[in-house]
Amino acid sequence: MEFDPAFLSRLQFAFVISFHIIFPAFTIGLAAWLATIEGARLFTGRHIYQRLFDFRLKVFALSFGMGVVSGIVMAFQFGTNWSVMAARTGSIQGPLLGYEGFTAFMLEATLFGVMLRGRARVPPWFYFLSCCMVSVGTMMSSFWILANNSWMQVPVGHAIVDGRIVPADWWTIILGRVMMVRWPRMLLAAFLTTGMCIIATGARYSLRGKDSAEARVMLRWGLGLVATIIPVQLFFGHLTGEYVLRDQPAKFAAIEARWTTQQPATEVLLAIPDESAGRNLLAIEIPHLGSLIASGTWDAREIGALWRRSDVWLLGSCLDRRPIFETGRIAAFPGSLEACWRSSRSPSLAHSGSARVFPPTCLIAFGD
Amino acid sequence: MIFPLVGLLAIRGVFVGVRQRRDTWPFFMSALFFISAFAMLAVLFWPFMIPYAITISAAAAPEASLSFLFWGAGLFVLPVICIYTGVVYWLFRGKLGKGLISTSGSRLG
């Protein structure tokens, strides 16, 4: 591994985006949660919703602020770390990110001020509207950034004029072939993340026996949302895999840790890849499942990562992802095991049932 | 020449506003100062975007990008932004009274 500018750029950008995504993934869902709770308070008038709202507002404010700060650094790194890409594709990325600033950032920032400090100054319907607009702003932000990223994954709707990339058809660029798969996936992922967090909070207060009424609301609403979203997310996850297989076969092969073309293809659950030898040193595999997952038939032929022998750099960059991918799956285990253990220690609690259900679903969400 | 003059007058306006206890003057004079500073910068840079190296027309994005941003964001979204920003500023107008400094009643506060 050489420390050349390309690698250092990637390292720095990877750190920033890893840190940044924690916050929007959380605040998109949390903004929607706060808007929902405020709506519940407005329409039922019960004080419990006021307490739930106030509990989360400061958390939301902090996460929102951290997301903005890390996002600004990230946006600058589009230009500093990826300057050639920015210069070449700026005519398309620029307007997309510009629309994100215009339609999303301004809206959320301005009305978030009302949310934080304006409860005494505005009528309740306006306060509720502000909460809704902040939530809409976060979702519009995800829309535009996913439009940008989807165009980067599968570029459509542009033309090459005099060696420059110029936009040809904006509708195609924004609502590209894979946009309507990737954007719902991101939105649902954000809702899932926040839903899990709310369930966890509710479960913890429930297990402690403190503030059990609020905890019950959190548990019930969170579980309802998550139970609805997970099947939908599994569906969109499948669609995502489909487009990666079709449009980015080398990446798909790297994700599957499949070096050589196989028929029928095995599904590798865990592997230690050996880049120089071009094979897996140790692998836990399930035969035929790879073909089933990728193409839906028992015996389909699946392309391996060594398919394009000349593209050695592409191979290396794809395989860097593998350890990260696996550790993400493994990391989910300890947390959910702990939650299982704690909930089983207090079986007399009325809500231990729901607290026990949470960890396995948490596993599914993390493995997603 | 006019913008530096306006900027200097704006700074003086801030001090006058404070001395004469005209409460809205510092805010508007500061805003005026920043506007005149940026206008001065634009005038000084003209016709360059990056001084003495790249002109504005050379730095500009292709027409398709510019028109996309202008017709959508520039013509429709920007007025909406101005409206709701103005509304929120107006909502938070006036002096802070004692009762308004409390937080929104959070349990953690």
mmCIF file of C-alpha atoms in Angstrom, chain A residues 70-359:
data_model
loop_
_atom_site.group_PDB
_atom_site.id
_atom_site.type_symbol
_atom_site.label_atom_id
_atom_site.label_comp_id
_atom_site.label_asym_id
_atom_site.label_seq_id
_atom_site.Cartn_x
_atom_site.Cartn_y
_atom_site.Cartn_z
ATOM 1 C CA SER A 70 -19.105 17.312 8.796
ATOM 2 C CA GLY A 71 -21.131 17.835 5.627
ATOM 3 C CA ILE A 72 -19.446 21.133 4.880
ATOM 4 C CA VAL A 73 -16.019 19.556 5.221
ATOM 5 C CA MET A 74 -17.152 16.719 2.974
ATOM 6 C CA ALA A 75 -18.467 19.091 0.334
ATOM 7 C CA PHE A 76 -15.149 20.906 0.257
ATOM 8 C CA GLN A 77 -13.405 17.594 -0.199
ATOM 9 C CA PHE A 78 -15.394 17.002 -3.376
ATOM 10 C CA GLY A 79 -13.211 19.713 -4.806
ATOM 11 C CA THR A 80 -9.947 19.235 -2.948
ATOM 12 C CA ASN A 81 -9.648 15.461 -2.947
ATOM 13 C CA TRP A 82 -11.453 14.715 -6.187
ATOM 14 C CA SER A 83 -10.469 17.766 -8.208
ATOM 15 C CA VAL A 84 -10.258 16.079 -11.602
ATOM 16 C CA MET A 85 -13.640 14.466 -11.150
ATOM 17 C CA ALA A 86 -15.080 17.746 -9.964
ATOM 18 C CA ALA A 87 -13.650 19.583 -12.958
ATOM 19 C CA ARG A 88 -14.890 17.019 -15.462
ATOM 20 C CA THR A 89 -18.361 16.416 -14.048
ATOM 21 C CA GLY A 90 -18.897 19.773 -12.378
ATOM 22 C CA SER A 91 -21.491 20.808 -14.920
ATOM 23 C CA ILE A 92 -23.746 18.072 -13.598
ATOM 24 C CA GLN A 93 -22.765 17.748 -9.954
ATOM 25 C CA GLY A 94 -22.791 21.495 -9.419
ATOM 26 C CA PRO A 95 -26.446 22.159 -10.187
ATOM 27 C CA LEU A 96 -27.542 19.040 -8.317
ATOM 28 C CA LEU A 97 -25.723 20.100 -5.170
ATOM 29 C CA GLY A 98 -26.927 23.645 -5.763
ATOM 30 C CA TYR A 99 -30.506 22.463 -5.724
ATOM 31 C CA GLU A 100 -29.773 20.611 -2.527
ATOM 32 C CA GLY A 101 -28.628 23.845 -0.937
ATOM 33 C CA PHE A 102 -31.567 25.836 -2.283
ATOM 34 C CA THR A 103 -34.439 23.489 -1.626
ATOM 35 C CA ALA A 104 -33.242 21.582 1.411
ATOM 36 C CA PHE A 105 -30.551 23.252 3.462
ATOM 37 C CA MET A 106 -32.113 26.709 3.528
ATOM 38 C CA LEU A 107 -35.504 25.289 4.430
ATOM 39 C CA GLU A 108 -34.276 23.092 7.256
ATOM 40 C CA ALA A 109 -31.907 25.660 8.693
ATOM 41 C CA THR A 110 -34.412 28.495 8.813
ATOM 42 C CA LEU A 111 -37.342 26.561 10.181
ATOM 43 C CA PHE A 112 -35.149 24.639 12.584
ATOM 44 C CA GLY A 113 -34.622 27.948 14.344
ATOM 45 C CA VAL A 114 -38.368 28.122 14.848
ATOM 46 C CA MET A 115 -38.344 24.586 16.183
ATOM 47 C CA LEU A 116 -35.669 25.318 18.728
ATOM 48 C CA ARG A 117 -36.698 28.725 19.967
ATOM 49 C CA GLY A 118 -40.069 29.542 18.563
ATOM 50 C CA ARG A 119 -42.593 27.524 20.507
ATOM 51 C CA ALA A 120 -43.657 30.529 22.559
ATOM 52 C CA ARG A 121 -43.793 32.853 19.591
ATOM 53 C CA VAL A 122 -45.819 31.014 16.990
ATOM 54 C CA PRO A 123 -49.279 29.456 16.901
ATOM 55 C CA PRO A 124 -49.250 25.648 17.363
ATOM 56 C CA TRP A 125 -50.161 24.933 13.749
ATOM 57 C CA PHE A 126 -47.186 26.957 12.543
ATOM 58 C CA TYR A 127 -44.886 25.131 14.951
ATOM 59 C CA PHE A 128 -46.135 21.810 13.623
ATOM 60 C CA LEU A 129 -45.640 23.078 10.063
ATOM 61 C CA SER A 130 -42.057 24.031 10.906
ATOM 62 C CA CYS A 131 -41.353 20.549 12.259
ATOM 63 C CA CYS A 132 -42.825 19.050 9.085
ATOM 64 C CA MET A 133 -40.791 21.386 6.881
ATOM 65 C CA VAL A 134 -37.564 20.472 8.669
ATOM 66 C CA SER A 135 -38.378 16.825 8.052
ATOM 67 C CA VAL A 136 -39.213 17.525 4.404
ATOM 68 C CA GLY A 137 -35.931 19.435 4.120
ATOM 69 C CA THR A 138 -33.918 16.450 5.323
ATOM 70 C CA MET A 139 -35.690 14.212 2.835
ATOM 71 C CA MET A 140 -35.158 16.645 -0.052
ATOM 72 C CA SER A 141 -31.497 16.746 0.928
ATOM 73 C CA SER A 142 -31.291 12.983 0.642
ATOM 74 C CA PHE A 143 -33.107 13.186 -2.701
ATOM 75 C CA TRP A 144 -30.630 15.531 -4.325
ATOM 76 C CA ILE A 145 -27.525 13.924 -2.912
ATOM 77 C CA LEU A 146 -28.761 10.511 -3.999
ATOM 78 C CA ALA A 147 -29.524 11.965 -7.432
ATOM 79 C CA ASN A 148 -25.902 13.093 -7.563
ATOM 80 C CA ASN A 149 -24.555 9.775 -6.328
ATOM 81 C CA SER A 150 -26.838 7.711 -8.559
ATOM 82 C CA TRP A 151 -25.617 9.666 -11.567
ATOM 83 C CA MET A 152 -22.063 8.901 -10.488
ATOM 84 C CA GLN A 153 -22.863 5.190 -10.222
ATOM 85 C CA VAL A 154 -24.749 4.866 -13.504
ATOM 86 C CA PRO A 155 -24.203 8.001 -15.607
ATOM 87 C CA VAL A 156 -27.105 8.703 -17.940
ATOM 88 C CA GLY A 157 -28.567 11.763 -19.584
ATOM 89 C CA HIS A 158 -25.309 13.504 -20.381
ATOM 90 C CA ALA A 159 -23.372 14.151 -23.578
ATOM 91 C CA ILE A 160 -19.694 14.522 -24.352
ATOM 92 C CA VAL A 161 -19.097 17.742 -26.286
ATOM 93 C CA ASP A 162 -15.492 18.689 -27.187
ATOM 94 C CA GLY A 163 -14.233 16.339 -24.500
ATOM 95 C CA ARG A 164 -16.353 18.001 -21.843
ATOM 96 C CA ILE A 165 -19.243 16.337 -20.045
ATOM 97 C CA VAL A 166 -22.329 18.476 -20.460
ATOM 98 C CA PRO A 167 -25.854 17.759 -19.303
ATOM 99 C CA ALA A 168 -28.199 16.688 -22.063
ATOM 100 C CA ASP A 169 -31.455 15.820 -20.365
ATOM 101 C CA TRP A 170 -31.945 16.878 -16.767
ATOM 102 C CA TRP A 171 -34.946 14.639 -16.140
ATOM 103 C CA THR A 172 -32.864 11.611 -17.065
ATOM 104 C CA ILE A 173 -29.943 12.798 -14.991
ATOM 105 C CA ILE A 174 -32.002 13.382 -11.858
ATOM 106 C CA LEU A 175 -34.444 10.506 -12.150
ATOM 107 C CA GLY A 176 -31.884 8.121 -13.577
ATOM 108 C CA ARG A 177 -32.259 4.421 -13.978
ATOM 109 C CA VAL A 178 -31.111 3.574 -10.478
ATOM 110 C CA MET A 179 -32.198 6.690 -8.607
ATOM 111 C CA MET A 180 -35.613 5.367 -7.670
ATOM 112 C CA VAL A 181 -34.000 2.279 -6.206
ATOM 113 C CA ARG A 182 -31.241 3.987 -4.267
ATOM 114 C CA TRP A 183 -33.167 6.929 -2.847
ATOM 115 C CA PRO A 184 -35.931 4.877 -1.210
ATOM 116 C CA ARG A 185 -33.229 2.589 0.095
ATOM 117 C CA MET A 186 -31.427 5.489 1.773
ATOM 118 C CA LEU A 187 -34.628 6.959 3.170
ATOM 119 C CA LEU A 188 -35.782 3.636 4.554
ATOM 120 C CA ALA A 189 -32.331 3.029 6.001
ATOM 121 C CA ALA A 190 -32.491 6.367 7.805
ATOM 122 C CA PHE A 191 -35.948 5.607 9.179
ATOM 123 C CA LEU A 192 -34.778 2.170 10.247
ATOM 124 C CA THR A 193 -31.749 3.579 12.028
ATOM 125 C CA THR A 194 -33.769 6.117 13.981
ATOM 126 C CA GLY A 195 -36.548 3.611 14.598
ATOM 127 C CA MET A 196 -34.079 1.195 16.114
ATOM 128 C CA CYS A 197 -32.628 3.938 18.275
ATOM 129 C CA ILE A 198 -36.080 4.916 19.546
ATOM 130 C CA ILE A 199 -36.944 1.314 20.262
ATOM 131 C CA ALA A 200 -33.664 0.921 22.118
ATOM 132 C CA THR A 201 -34.380 3.978 24.244
ATOM 133 C CA GLY A 202 -37.899 2.795 24.943
ATOM 134 C CA ALA A 203 -36.653 -0.687 25.791
ATOM 135 C CA ARG A 204 -34.026 0.660 28.162
ATOM 136 C CA TYR A 205 -36.472 2.863 30.055
ATOM 137 C CA SER A 206 -38.929 -0.008 30.064
ATOM 138 C CA LEU A 207 -36.390 -2.372 31.577
ATOM 139 C CA ARG A 208 -35.483 0.194 34.193
ATOM 140 C CA GLY A 209 -39.140 0.677 35.048
ATOM 141 C CA LYS A 210 -38.801 4.438 34.774
ATOM 142 C CA ASP A 211 -41.112 6.668 32.701
ATOM 143 C CA SER A 212 -42.881 3.571 31.526
ATOM 144 C CA ALA A 213 -45.733 5.399 29.770
ATOM 145 C CA GLU A 214 -43.369 7.295 27.474
ATOM 146 C CA ALA A 215 -41.260 4.183 27.032
ATOM 147 C CA ARG A 216 -44.325 2.261 25.934
ATOM 148 C CA VAL A 217 -45.149 4.883 23.315
ATOM 149 C CA MET A 218 -41.615 4.771 22.001
ATOM 150 C CA LEU A 219 -41.548 0.996 21.896
ATOM 151 C CA ARG A 220 -44.932 0.635 20.266
ATOM 152 C CA TRP A 221 -44.535 3.298 17.626
ATOM 153 C CA GLY A 222 -40.921 2.365 16.910
ATOM 154 C CA LEU A 223 -41.655 -1.330 16.554
ATOM 155 C CA GLY A 224 -44.642 -0.636 14.347
ATOM 156 C CA LEU A 225 -42.596 1.510 12.020
ATOM 157 C CA VAL A 226 -39.638 -0.847 11.894
ATOM 158 C CA ALA A 227 -41.820 -3.910 11.369
ATOM 159 C CA THR A 228 -43.402 -2.193 8.360
ATOM 160 C CA ILE A 229 -40.180 -0.905 6.901
ATOM 161 C CA ILE A 230 -37.953 -3.973 7.091
ATOM 162 C CA PRO A 231 -39.792 -6.044 4.437
ATOM 163 C CA VAL A 232 -39.908 -3.036 2.115
ATOM 164 C CA GLN A 233 -36.210 -2.432 2.653
ATOM 165 C CA LEU A 234 -35.428 -6.067 1.893
ATOM 166 C CA PHE A 235 -37.244 -5.623 -1.402
ATOM 167 C CA PHE A 236 -35.323 -2.470 -2.288
ATOM 168 C CA GLY A 237 -32.116 -4.170 -1.213
ATOM 169 C CA HIS A 238 -32.808 -6.891 -3.719
ATOM 170 C CA LEU A 239 -33.402 -4.284 -6.433
ATOM 171 C CA THR A 240 -30.118 -2.615 -5.512
ATOM 172 C CA GLY A 241 -28.282 -5.904 -5.893
ATOM 173 C CA GLU A 242 -29.927 -6.305 -9.280
ATOM 174 C CA TYR A 243 -28.667 -3.043 -10.652
ATOM 175 C CA VAL A 244 -25.157 -3.590 -9.240
ATOM 176 C CA LEU A 245 -25.071 -6.970 -10.938
ATOM 177 C CA ARG A 246 -26.245 -5.471 -14.224
ATOM 178 C CA ASP A 247 -24.318 -2.207 -14.311
ATOM 179 C CA GLN A 248 -21.255 -2.847 -12.140
ATOM 180 C CA PRO A 249 -20.408 -6.553 -12.444
ATOM 181 C CA ALA A 250 -16.846 -6.175 -11.158
ATOM 182 C CA LYS A 251 -18.127 -4.517 -8.012
ATOM 183 C CA PHE A 252 -20.719 -7.235 -7.547
ATOM 184 C CA ALA A 253 -18.063 -9.899 -7.891
ATOM 185 C CA ALA A 254 -15.920 -8.117 -5.302
ATOM 186 C CA ILE A 255 -18.850 -7.850 -2.880
ATOM 187 C CA GLU A 256 -19.478 -11.554 -3.321
ATOM 188 C CA ALA A 257 -15.729 -12.340 -2.958
ATOM 189 C CA ARG A 258 -15.966 -14.291 -6.171
ATOM 190 C CA TRP A 259 -12.626 -14.413 -7.940
ATOM 191 C CA THR A 260 -13.302 -16.654 -10.906
ATOM 192 C CA THR A 261 -16.406 -17.082 -12.976
ATOM 193 C CA GLN A 262 -18.456 -19.882 -11.520
ATOM 194 C CA GLN A 263 -21.358 -21.947 -12.654
ATOM 195 C CA PRO A 264 -23.191 -22.668 -10.435
ATOM 196 C CA ALA A 265 -21.960 -19.915 -8.141
ATOM 197 C CA THR A 266 -21.469 -20.354 -4.411
ATOM 198 C CA GLU A 267 -22.445 -17.743 -1.884
ATOM 199 C CA VAL A 268 -19.482 -16.786 0.286
ATOM 200 C CA LEU A 269 -20.548 -15.925 3.829
ATOM 201 C CA LEU A 270 -17.160 -15.135 5.254
ATOM 202 C CA ALA A 271 -13.787 -15.126 3.559
ATOM 203 C CA ILE A 272 -10.187 -14.034 3.860
ATOM 204 C CA PRO A 273 -9.167 -12.924 0.387
ATOM 205 C CA ASP A 274 -5.661 -13.361 -0.969
ATOM 206 C CA GLU A 275 -5.166 -10.586 -3.474
ATOM 207 C CA SER A 276 -1.807 -11.707 -4.864
ATOM 208 C CA ALA A 277 -2.933 -15.275 -5.465
ATOM 209 C CA GLY A 278 -6.366 -14.244 -6.650
ATOM 210 C CA ARG A 279 -8.323 -16.600 -4.465
ATOM 211 C CA ASN A 280 -9.879 -16.900 -1.012
ATOM 212 C CA LEU A 281 -7.651 -18.419 1.657
ATOM 213 C CA LEU A 282 -10.457 -19.381 3.966
ATOM 214 C CA ALA A 283 -14.074 -19.275 2.968
ATOM 215 C CA ILE A 284 -17.396 -20.389 4.385
ATOM 216 C CA GLU A 285 -19.518 -21.007 1.347
ATOM 217 C CA ILE A 286 -22.977 -22.240 0.486
ATOM 218 C CA PRO A 287 -23.146 -23.916 -2.931
ATOM 219 C CA HIS A 288 -25.701 -22.758 -5.495
ATOM 220 C CA LEU A 289 -26.868 -19.871 -3.298
ATOM 221 C CA GLY A 290 -24.748 -17.376 -5.205
ATOM 222 C CA SER A 291 -26.546 -18.172 -8.437
ATOM 223 C CA LEU A 292 -29.889 -18.053 -6.682
ATOM 224 C CA ILE A 293 -29.257 -14.661 -5.107
ATOM 225 C CA ALA A 294 -27.770 -13.045 -8.177
ATOM 226 C CA SER A 295 -29.828 -14.419 -11.033
ATOM 227 C CA GLY A 296 -32.680 -16.252 -9.393
ATOM 228 C CA THR A 297 -31.906 -19.624 -10.941
ATOM 229 C CA TRP A 298 -30.174 -22.641 -9.484
ATOM 230 C CA ASP A 299 -27.381 -22.894 -12.024
ATOM 231 C CA ALA A 300 -26.666 -19.431 -13.400
ATOM 232 C CA ARG A 301 -23.157 -18.442 -14.389
ATOM 233 C CA GLU A 302 -21.800 -15.594 -12.283
ATOM 234 C CA ILE A 303 -18.880 -13.409 -13.284
ATOM 235 C CA GLY A 304 -15.790 -13.383 -11.093
ATOM 236 C CA ALA A 305 -13.644 -10.415 -10.085
ATOM 237 C CA LEU A 306 -10.721 -11.588 -12.233
ATOM 238 C CA TRP A 307 -12.942 -11.268 -15.286
ATOM 239 C CA ARG A 308 -11.060 -8.252 -16.500
ATOM 240 C CA ARG A 309 -7.458 -9.198 -15.986
ATOM 241 C CA SER A 310 -6.076 -5.862 -17.124
ATOM 242 C CA ASP A 311 -8.005 -3.889 -14.551
ATOM 243 C CA VAL A 312 -5.750 -4.680 -11.623
ATOM 244 C CA TRP A 313 -6.278 -1.332 -9.923
ATOM 245 C CA LEU A 314 -10.027 -1.737 -10.119
ATOM 246 C CA LEU A 315 -9.641 -5.149 -8.545
ATOM 247 C CA GLY A 316 -7.592 -3.812 -5.656
ATOM 248 C CA SER A 317 -9.951 -0.942 -4.947
ATOM 249 C CA CYS A 318 -12.952 -3.233 -4.985
ATOM 250 C CA LEU A 319 -11.389 -5.662 -2.606
ATOM 251 C CA ASP A 320 -10.526 -2.993 -0.052
ATOM 252 C CA ARG A 321 -14.222 -3.001 0.639
ATOM 253 C CA ARG A 322 -14.386 -6.590 1.655
ATOM 254 C CA PRO A 323 -12.905 -6.411 5.175
ATOM 255 C CA ILE A 324 -15.034 -3.369 5.889
ATOM 256 C CA PHE A 325 -18.127 -5.132 4.658
ATOM 257 C CA GLU A 326 -17.532 -8.151 6.840
ATOM 258 C CA THR A 327 -16.648 -6.279 9.983
ATOM 259 C CA GLY A 328 -19.900 -4.352 9.636
ATOM 260 C CA ARG A 329 -21.798 -7.614 9.778
ATOM 261 C CA ILE A 330 -19.777 -8.947 12.680
ATOM 262 C CA ALA A 331 -20.033 -5.763 14.717
ATOM 263 C CA ALA A 332 -23.785 -6.095 15.067
ATOM 264 C CA PHE A 333 -23.495 -9.290 17.082
ATOM 265 C CA PRO A 334 -22.066 -8.106 20.408
ATOM 266 C CA GLY A 335 -24.571 -5.275 20.799
ATOM 267 C CA SER A 336 -27.592 -7.403 20.188
ATOM 268 C CA LEU A 337 -26.279 -10.225 22.349
ATOM 269 C CA GLU A 338 -25.960 -7.833 25.245
ATOM 270 C CA ALA A 339 -29.500 -6.601 24.753
ATOM 271 C CA CYS A 340 -30.749 -10.192 24.651
ATOM 272 C CA TRP A 341 -28.954 -11.024 27.884
ATOM 273 C CA ARG A 342 -30.277 -7.991 29.720
ATOM 274 C CA SER A 343 -33.847 -8.501 28.704
ATOM 275 C CA SER A 344 -33.796 -12.155 29.673
ATOM 276 C CA ARG A 345 -32.654 -11.204 33.183
ATOM 277 C CA SER A 346 -35.931 -9.469 33.946
ATOM 278 C CA PRO A 347 -38.654 -11.709 32.597
ATOM 279 C CA SER A 348 -41.258 -10.328 34.944
ATOM 280 C CA LEU A 349 -41.491 -7.024 33.142
ATOM 281 C CA ALA A 350 -44.609 -6.735 31.052
ATOM 282 C CA HIS A 351 -42.686 -5.473 28.095
ATOM 283 C CA SER A 352 -39.773 -7.866 28.163
ATOM 284 C CA GLY A 353 -41.452 -9.556 25.229
ATOM 285 C CA SER A 354 -41.062 -6.553 23.026
ATOM 286 C CA ALA A 355 -37.579 -5.898 24.396
ATOM 287 C CA ARG A 356 -36.572 -9.417 23.369
ATOM 288 C CA VAL A 357 -37.913 -9.000 19.876
ATOM 289 C CA PHE A 358 -35.756 -5.987 19.213
ATOM 290 C CA PRO A 359 -32.269 -7.559 19.071
#
